[in-house]
């Protein structure tokens, strides 16, 4: 609803006007609507004047006119809205057309730029072709000049031919001097080759000596293994006999018989023994004392080996220990046989065995002799393993050094051979040039012909090219040989690395197995053993089988330690 104000107040106060679509209407529509508004305002003023003048006019008529004016205003505003919508659609269409025209202009500009770029590229290509044509023209002109110069050279006189002959003689003299120099160098290389071959033979002899020493060490190791097996067998026999005598002593047929340990400890008991029983007691006591002496010797030997473990001459001490052990083992059966005869043995009431290093008496019971033998075997095995390992490392380092020296010498020989082959080719080419120069000097009748001179020049050029090609071929052969040698060396190094990796894996597996075996052996040794006393025959058979199995286990362990390291 428009307020009842005049046009001037409406223009001044725009807040009273409709604010939703008023500023979106174009100027012409605003003007038109404003005119209609002014007309309506004038009509309203007239009606108001009529009302003032004619106050007697009825009020419903004024209301009707006001309603009619309001409807006219709404109709005009709706018409204005329709016109505004049409104009907006026209504006959108014009904008779309403008966008299409701008896109067409951009596309035309892009095509124009592409065409310009193509024309510039074509221009540069044509300029490059023109430059190449100029360069070819210059080359052809230079070739033409060279051909002209060659034609002028063919018109030389006899003096030029004589001077060329003198120059050929000088070149021949220089070639002869070069030949003599090459022969001297060839002789020097031959002497160097002989010296290198002598050095190679010496190195091979040293390698054979080292191999022989390794074989001797292997034989020494096998001998030590055999002696250890023999000692283990003797230990087994002694332990079997001791167990058999113990079983006889502990048999229930002789209940009043005292034990061997009680006799060694000096217990005084009264016993009734017959003649055969006395002989058995004396033999048992002698065997027991011999086993005790063997145990003492084994313990002393173990102590001395431990003391001399870090000495340099541990092999000598081990040999001395082996000899002393052989003497004791050989004397033990004799003492046993003597004890079985009619000899007067020691008193059964003797004092107990004195401990090693004067520590006082200690009791000797079953299993001590085998444990001492195992301890001795373990110590000797460790000492021999360390000694053999150090010797093996020394020999291996020496072999590696010798192999490196041999590689260096072979590389030097190959280089000298390559130089010799190149020099041989140069010498052959020089000899051919000399022979051709002599042949040309002998043919003096054809020396003045230009065709012959040109043919000789062409021949000399061809020979020179051939010699250059042969020299390059020899150099390429030498390079190929060097590349092949380097490739073979790389392959050999790779194979050695793979072998070292496999050996390391094998060593690790063996070390783990050895640790597990030692752990199992320690566990089995720490377990309490239930003492059983079977008959003498069963004891002997079980003792022999256990001794054989222990010997085979120790032998396999020694072989695993030495042959795989």
XYZ file of C-alpha atoms in Angstrom:
565
model
C 0.000 0.000 0.000
C 1.400 3.359 -1.028
C 1.189 6.116 1.599
C -0.985 9.141 1.018
C 1.796 11.558 0.248
C 2.679 13.646 -2.689
C 5.463 12.913 -5.190
C 7.990 15.225 -3.613
C 7.646 13.646 -0.195
C 7.880 10.180 -1.812
C 11.134 11.098 -3.565
C 12.612 12.531 -0.408
C 11.531 9.707 1.846
C 12.240 6.422 0.042
C 11.721 4.337 3.100
C 7.988 4.506 2.537
C 8.336 3.039 -0.976
C 8.318 -0.777 -1.507
C 11.894 -1.946 -0.977
C 11.747 -5.521 -2.269
C 11.768 -4.977 -6.020
C 12.038 -1.267 -6.438
C 15.787 -1.077 -7.059
C 15.743 -4.006 -9.462
C 13.337 -2.238 -11.846
C 14.939 -0.418 -14.819
C 14.790 3.305 -15.141
C 12.035 3.419 -17.795
C 9.777 1.190 -15.787
C 10.450 3.266 -12.699
C 9.514 6.362 -14.617
C 6.349 4.815 -15.989
C 5.276 3.484 -12.622
C 6.101 6.817 -11.081
C 3.862 8.539 -13.633
C 1.020 6.184 -12.847
C 1.637 6.788 -9.203
C 1.561 10.559 -9.719
C -1.652 10.229 -11.705
C -3.163 8.122 -8.975
C -1.995 10.668 -6.440
C -3.558 13.450 -8.474
C -6.778 11.532 -8.717
C -6.661 10.966 -5.009
C -6.073 14.679 -4.480
C -8.989 15.466 -6.760
C -11.148 13.031 -4.906
C -9.982 14.525 -1.654
C -10.817 17.995 -3.048
C -14.141 16.711 -4.116
C -14.641 15.374 -0.651
C -13.612 18.707 0.823
C -15.812 20.627 -1.538
C -18.613 18.245 -1.464
C -18.731 17.001 2.075
C -22.148 15.754 1.486
C -20.801 13.014 -0.889
C -21.219 9.567 0.692
C -18.198 7.712 2.180
C -18.744 4.316 0.445
C -18.200 5.896 -2.906
C -14.814 7.107 -1.803
C -13.939 3.711 -0.543
C -14.950 2.204 -3.865
C -12.781 4.619 -5.760
C -9.925 3.879 -3.411
C -10.350 0.171 -4.002
C -10.448 0.715 -7.761
C -7.240 2.707 -7.592
C -5.642 0.031 -5.486
C -6.566 -2.627 -8.067
C -5.181 -0.502 -10.847
C -1.967 -0.121 -8.891
C -1.708 -3.906 -8.372
C -2.395 -4.570 -12.048
C 0.258 -2.079 -13.067
C 2.755 -3.619 -10.607
C 2.038 -7.142 -11.971
C 2.488 -5.877 -15.516
C 5.739 -4.270 -14.440
C 6.877 -7.571 -12.904
C 6.127 -9.431 -16.135
C 8.034 -6.850 -18.101
C 10.939 -7.145 -15.659
C 11.017 -10.944 -16.091
C 11.005 -10.608 -19.869
C 13.814 -8.118 -19.689
C 15.820 -10.409 -17.391
C 15.393 -13.329 -19.807
C 16.541 -11.057 -22.626
C 19.573 -10.061 -20.562
C 20.428 -13.736 -19.947
C 20.166 -14.510 -23.651
C 22.367 -11.552 -24.471
C 24.916 -12.733 -21.892
C 24.941 -16.255 -23.378
C 25.472 -14.842 -26.839
C 28.259 -12.669 -25.487
C 29.918 -15.728 -23.856
C 29.684 -17.675 -27.110
C 31.252 -14.805 -28.987
C 34.053 -14.592 -26.399
C 34.685 -18.354 -26.713
C 34.807 -18.039 -30.477
C 37.245 -15.178 -30.142
C 39.451 -17.208 -27.788
C 39.410 -20.205 -30.115
C 40.288 -18.003 -33.063
C 43.109 -16.455 -31.024
C 44.375 -19.932 -30.100
C 44.283 -21.100 -33.716
C 46.085 -17.949 -34.731
C 48.831 -18.629 -32.165
C 49.181 -22.248 -33.313
C 49.455 -21.116 -36.897
C 52.106 -18.587 -35.912
C 54.073 -21.273 -34.048
C 53.887 -23.652 -37.010
C 55.056 -20.920 -39.333
C 57.964 -20.052 -37.027
C 58.965 -23.751 -36.744
C 58.801 -24.104 -40.505
C 60.866 -20.966 -40.857
C 63.550 -22.280 -38.466
C 63.592 -25.661 -40.230
C 64.020 -24.006 -43.588
C 66.793 -21.812 -42.187
C 68.569 -24.916 -40.796
C 68.244 -26.672 -44.128
C 69.652 -23.599 -45.781
C 72.617 -23.642 -43.386
C 73.195 -27.339 -44.076
C 73.069 -26.666 -47.785
C 75.650 -23.917 -47.341
C 77.859 -26.282 -45.315
C 77.607 -29.012 -47.963
C 78.417 -26.425 -50.585
C 81.534 -25.452 -48.625
C 82.539 -29.118 -48.241
C 82.075 -29.724 -51.936
C 84.115 -26.650 -52.737
C 86.863 -27.878 -50.371
C 86.790 -31.320 -51.998
C 86.998 -29.662 -55.383
C 89.993 -27.678 -54.188
C 91.636 -30.879 -52.895
C 91.026 -32.587 -56.226
C 92.591 -29.632 -57.986
C 95.597 -29.824 -55.672
C 95.923 -33.552 -56.332
C 95.859 -32.850 -60.048
C 98.584 -30.270 -59.525
C 100.647 -32.746 -57.470
C 100.594 -35.216 -60.344
C 102.531 -32.711 -62.430
C 105.679 -33.008 -60.326
C 109.107 -33.259 -61.867
C 111.922 -35.857 -61.604
C 113.556 -33.933 -58.763
C 110.461 -34.399 -56.660
C 110.650 -38.128 -57.361
C 114.314 -38.209 -56.315
C 113.538 -36.313 -53.114
C 110.718 -38.749 -52.367
C 113.168 -41.629 -52.893
C 115.592 -40.052 -50.423
C 112.811 -39.620 -47.896
C 111.883 -43.289 -48.347
C 115.487 -44.289 -47.672
C 115.509 -42.195 -44.515
C 112.249 -43.783 -43.399
C 113.725 -47.230 -44.104
C 116.717 -46.381 -41.950
C 114.452 -45.224 -39.143
C 112.389 -48.403 -39.445
C 115.539 -50.527 -39.168
C 116.545 -48.659 -36.016
C 113.056 -49.158 -34.637
C 113.285 -52.850 -35.480
C 116.547 -53.197 -33.545
C 115.002 -51.385 -30.595
C 111.988 -53.676 -30.677
C 114.218 -56.748 -30.824
C 116.099 -55.540 -27.747
C 112.851 -54.918 -25.907
C 111.601 -58.349 -26.963
C 114.734 -59.928 -25.523
C 114.240 -58.017 -22.268
C 110.604 -59.122 -22.020
C 111.669 -62.733 -22.639
C 114.176 -62.531 -19.776
C 111.528 -60.984 -17.520
C 109.148 -63.773 -18.479
C 111.765 -66.370 -17.540
C 112.332 -64.725 -14.158
C 108.592 -64.616 -13.534
C 108.264 -68.298 -14.457
C 111.073 -69.127 -12.003
C 109.287 -67.152 -9.286
C 106.071 -68.970 -10.151
C 107.798 -72.333 -9.801
C 109.203 -71.290 -6.427
C 105.750 -70.248 -5.272
C 104.289 -73.580 -6.412
C 107.041 -75.423 -4.514
C 106.228 -73.437 -1.391
C 102.567 -74.318 -1.853
C 103.471 -78.017 -2.098
C 105.574 -77.710 1.070
C 102.662 -76.115 2.908
C 100.313 -78.818 1.671
C 102.771 -81.442 2.890
C 102.895 -79.757 6.295
C 99.097 -79.756 6.476
C 99.101 -83.471 5.619
C 101.625 -84.083 8.396
C 99.402 -82.209 10.811
C 96.472 -84.365 9.703
C 98.477 -87.544 10.320
C 99.540 -86.230 13.720
C 95.940 -85.520 14.561
C 94.899 -89.033 13.484
C 97.635 -90.503 15.657
C 96.373 -88.507 18.639
C 92.847 -89.747 17.955
C 94.108 -93.343 17.803
C 95.995 -92.960 21.076
C 92.913 -91.468 22.706
C 90.812 -94.389 21.468
C 93.369 -96.856 22.796
C 93.434 -95.127 26.168
C 89.654 -95.139 26.284
C 89.588 -98.859 25.510
C 92.144 -99.550 28.243
C 90.131 -97.389 30.602
C 87.036 -99.379 29.695
C 88.780 -102.702 30.317
C 90.103 -101.500 33.669
C 86.687 -100.228 34.686
C 85.101 -103.525 33.578
C 87.570 -105.563 35.584
C 87.109 -103.305 38.575
C 83.333 -103.651 38.336
C 83.630 -107.437 37.982
C 85.778 -107.647 41.102
C 83.389 -105.352 42.938
C 80.494 -107.574 41.915
C 82.402 -110.652 43.117
C 83.162 -108.920 46.390
C 79.541 -107.887 46.869
C 78.167 -111.372 46.014
C 75.808 -112.762 48.718
C 77.816 -116.044 48.988
C 80.396 -114.171 51.089
C 78.328 -112.130 53.535
C 81.166 -111.603 56.022
C 83.378 -109.988 53.375
C 84.067 -106.292 53.859
C 83.998 -103.737 51.014
C 87.098 -102.470 49.247
C 86.539 -98.933 50.402
C 86.397 -100.076 54.018
C 89.714 -101.873 53.554
C 91.260 -98.743 51.959
C 89.973 -96.592 54.828
C 91.679 -98.842 57.370
C 88.791 -100.514 59.195
C 89.844 -103.432 61.456
C 87.273 -106.239 61.254
C 87.743 -109.895 61.877
C 86.972 -112.091 58.813
C 87.203 -115.778 58.017
C 88.769 -116.167 54.535
C 89.922 -119.339 52.805
C 92.924 -119.724 50.455
C 91.173 -118.882 47.196
C 89.413 -115.921 48.794
C 92.761 -114.540 49.977
C 94.193 -114.674 46.469
C 91.130 -112.895 45.055
C 91.386 -110.233 47.741
C 95.042 -109.617 46.980
C 94.353 -109.347 43.210
C 91.439 -107.015 43.861
C 93.527 -104.801 46.115
C 96.347 -104.705 43.563
C 93.907 -103.853 40.760
C 92.295 -101.215 42.926
C 95.657 -99.635 43.741
C 96.711 -99.716 40.097
C 93.431 -98.019 39.118
C 94.027 -95.514 41.884
C 97.548 -94.821 40.611
C 96.197 -94.426 37.069
C 93.596 -91.999 38.400
C 96.316 -89.994 40.178
C 98.445 -89.897 37.044
C 95.449 -88.767 34.979
C 94.634 -86.020 37.452
C 98.238 -84.813 37.564
C 98.363 -84.853 33.770
C 95.141 -82.820 33.601
C 96.575 -80.323 36.075
C 99.833 -79.939 34.123
C 97.916 -79.540 30.867
C 95.774 -76.827 32.425
C 98.870 -75.040 33.680
C 100.570 -75.234 30.279
C 97.411 -74.378 28.352
C 98.608 -70.926 27.282
C 102.198 -71.916 26.445
C 103.545 -71.917 22.907
C 104.885 -75.492 23.094
C 101.580 -77.080 24.111
C 102.044 -79.755 21.452
C 105.268 -80.901 23.154
C 103.552 -81.149 26.542
C 100.699 -83.107 25.028
C 103.169 -85.528 23.428
C 104.975 -85.962 26.764
C 101.654 -86.552 28.496
C 100.713 -89.136 25.910
C 104.029 -90.978 26.419
C 103.576 -91.026 30.195
C 100.033 -92.287 29.773
C 101.228 -95.032 27.431
C 103.811 -96.139 30.033
C 101.254 -96.279 32.811
C 98.707 -98.098 30.653
C 101.310 -100.669 29.555
C 102.522 -101.256 33.117
C 99.020 -101.713 34.544
C 98.312 -105.218 33.099
C 101.748 -106.441 34.198
C 101.081 -105.360 37.757
C 97.710 -107.078 37.649
C 99.242 -110.336 36.411
C 101.926 -110.098 39.072
C 99.277 -109.577 41.693
C 97.448 -112.693 40.589
C 100.602 -114.789 41.050
C 102.149 -115.921 44.337
C 103.419 -112.546 45.375
C 103.060 -110.830 48.652
C 100.687 -107.894 48.109
C 100.387 -104.914 50.294
C 98.484 -104.956 53.485
C 94.759 -104.540 53.077
C 94.780 -102.220 56.033
C 96.802 -99.554 54.267
C 95.913 -95.924 54.396
C 93.540 -94.367 51.854
C 94.642 -92.650 48.652
C 96.241 -89.295 49.038
C 94.604 -86.556 47.001
C 96.323 -84.685 44.199
C 98.491 -81.739 45.147
C 98.675 -83.058 48.726
C 95.149 -82.168 49.652
C 94.726 -85.157 51.983
C 93.034 -88.506 51.543
C 90.064 -88.771 49.231
C 87.870 -91.779 48.580
C 88.193 -93.586 45.278
C 84.835 -94.831 44.032
C 83.405 -96.059 40.771
C 83.274 -93.581 37.872
C 86.196 -91.392 38.974
C 88.611 -93.010 36.513
C 86.239 -92.553 33.544
C 85.516 -88.943 34.558
C 89.263 -88.217 34.780
C 89.769 -89.793 31.346
C 86.925 -87.690 29.907
C 88.425 -84.564 31.428
C 91.840 -85.399 29.957
C 90.332 -86.036 26.526
C 88.457 -82.732 26.683
C 91.591 -80.760 27.649
C 93.756 -82.409 24.971
C 91.027 -81.910 22.409
C 90.785 -78.195 23.205
C 94.572 -77.731 23.136
C 95.052 -79.635 19.892
C 92.071 -77.863 18.367
C 93.504 -74.453 19.210
C 96.956 -75.406 17.937
C 95.597 -76.914 14.757
C 93.335 -73.919 14.218
C 96.205 -71.434 14.577
C 98.396 -73.464 12.216
C 95.548 -73.733 9.749
C 94.942 -69.966 9.891
C 98.652 -69.296 9.332
C 98.808 -71.635 6.341
C 95.627 -70.178 4.920
C 96.934 -66.617 5.246
C 100.197 -67.676 3.585
C 98.275 -69.313 0.753
C 96.135 -66.203 0.295
C 99.246 -64.000 0.132
C 100.841 -66.328 -2.396
C 97.674 -66.353 -4.486
C 97.644 -62.552 -4.505
C 101.301 -62.507 -5.577
C 100.533 -65.003 -8.324
C 97.604 -62.892 -9.517
C 99.791 -59.793 -9.654
C 102.486 -61.672 -11.552
C 99.986 -63.151 -14.005
C 98.549 -59.668 -14.628
C 102.055 -58.375 -15.280
C 102.730 -61.280 -17.658
C 99.493 -60.573 -19.539
C 100.385 -56.892 -19.884
C 103.840 -57.767 -21.191
C 102.349 -60.282 -23.617
C 99.906 -57.659 -24.891
C 102.733 -55.168 -25.395
C 104.763 -57.868 -27.107
C 101.915 -58.730 -29.496
C 101.434 -55.060 -30.430
C 105.156 -54.611 -30.980
C 105.268 -57.806 -33.052
C 102.545 -56.459 -35.341
C 104.367 -53.143 -35.680
C 107.586 -55.015 -36.489
C 105.885 -57.084 -39.181
C 104.395 -53.958 -40.757
C 107.814 -52.263 -40.697
C 109.418 -55.304 -42.364
C 106.744 -55.267 -45.080
C 107.285 -51.555 -45.675
C 111.034 -52.128 -45.909
C 110.618 -54.930 -48.433
C 108.243 -52.842 -50.517
C 110.640 -49.890 -50.453
C 113.467 -52.144 -51.626
C 111.285 -53.520 -54.385
C 110.348 -49.990 -55.458
C 113.990 -48.919 -55.435
C 114.946 -51.910 -57.594
C 112.258 -51.056 -60.188
C 113.979 -47.869 -61.387
C 112.610 -48.165 -64.921
C 109.043 -47.561 -63.711
C 109.979 -44.757 -61.307
C 109.112 -41.955 -63.718
C 105.558 -43.086 -64.517
C 102.840 -41.061 -62.767
C 100.409 -43.964 -62.609
C 103.046 -46.115 -60.932
C 103.791 -43.346 -58.433
C 100.112 -42.914 -57.652
C 99.668 -46.662 -57.301
C 102.594 -46.794 -54.904
C 101.108 -43.989 -52.842
C 97.751 -45.740 -52.730
C 99.478 -48.964 -51.754
C 101.424 -47.232 -48.988
C 98.223 -45.651 -47.677
C 96.449 -49.019 -47.734
C 99.358 -50.668 -45.917
C 99.331 -47.924 -43.310
C 95.604 -48.338 -42.787
C 96.040 -52.091 -42.515
C 98.797 -51.738 -39.896
C 96.672 -49.314 -37.910
C 93.765 -51.735 -38.055
C 95.984 -54.618 -36.934
C 97.341 -52.576 -34.034
C 93.821 -51.616 -32.988
C 92.767 -55.257 -33.287
C 95.657 -56.360 -31.081
C 94.799 -53.706 -28.507
C 91.162 -54.779 -28.552
C 92.225 -58.394 -28.065
C 94.333 -57.407 -25.093
C 91.461 -55.408 -23.610
C 89.136 -58.355 -24.187
C 91.567 -60.700 -22.448
C 91.848 -58.301 -19.521
C 88.065 -58.020 -19.315
C 87.760 -61.809 -19.389
C 90.353 -62.155 -16.639
C 88.566 -59.542 -14.531
C 85.257 -61.318 -15.113
C 86.750 -64.671 -14.116
C 88.293 -63.087 -11.034
C 84.942 -61.567 -10.065
C 83.227 -64.933 -10.551
C 85.910 -66.625 -8.474
C 85.504 -64.059 -5.703
C 81.745 -64.593 -5.762
C 82.209 -68.363 -5.546
C 84.645 -67.923 -2.653
C 82.186 -65.685 -0.857
C 79.441 -68.263 -1.344
C 81.735 -71.000 -0.055
C 82.652 -68.890 2.970
C 78.959 -68.264 3.626
C 78.173 -71.983 3.405
C 81.140 -72.802 5.639
C 79.976 -70.199 8.141
C 76.497 -71.726 8.159
C 77.971 -75.210 8.643
C 80.176 -73.936 11.487
C 77.208 -72.283 13.156
C 75.151 -75.484 12.892
C 78.032 -77.516 14.283
C 78.582 -75.046 17.111
C 74.898 -75.179 18.023
C 74.929 -78.993 17.861
C 78.078 -79.129 20.004
C 76.531 -76.813 22.581
C 73.379 -78.921 22.656
C 75.464 -82.101 23.042
C 77.450 -80.560 25.888
C 74.244 -79.399 27.531
C 72.698 -82.861 27.217
C 75.878 -84.482 28.532
C 75.912 -82.105 31.492
C 72.248 -82.829 32.197
C 72.802 -86.589 32.006
C 75.894 -86.340 34.213
C 74.056 -84.269 36.826
C 71.163 -86.734 37.031
C 71.421 -89.160 39.983
C 72.347 -92.691 38.886
C 70.691 -95.644 40.643
C 73.430 -98.197 41.486
C 72.665 -101.675 40.196
C 74.896 -104.719 40.568
C 74.169 -107.354 37.919
C 76.181 -110.489 37.369
C 79.791 -110.374 36.211
C 79.042 -111.359 32.595
C 76.298 -108.776 32.165
C 78.533 -106.133 33.716
C 81.378 -106.949 31.343
C 79.147 -106.853 28.252
C 77.462 -103.592 29.289
C 80.845 -102.027 30.167
C 82.313 -102.992 26.801
C 79.288 -101.642 24.896
C 79.332 -98.373 26.889
C 83.092 -98.017 26.343
C 82.681 -98.620 22.606
C 79.801 -96.143 22.334
C 81.703 -93.494 24.341
C 84.789 -94.004 22.155
C 82.738 -93.686 18.964
C 81.030 -90.547 20.320
C 84.342 -88.934 21.244
C 85.839 -89.856 17.880
C 82.889 -88.378 15.973
C 83.080 -85.244 18.142
C 86.795 -84.845 17.428
C 86.231 -85.344 13.716
C 83.436 -82.776 13.778
C 85.690 -80.294 15.554
C 88.786 -80.655 13.367
C 87.648 -81.514 9.869
C 84.931 -78.880 9.596
C 86.929 -75.898 10.792
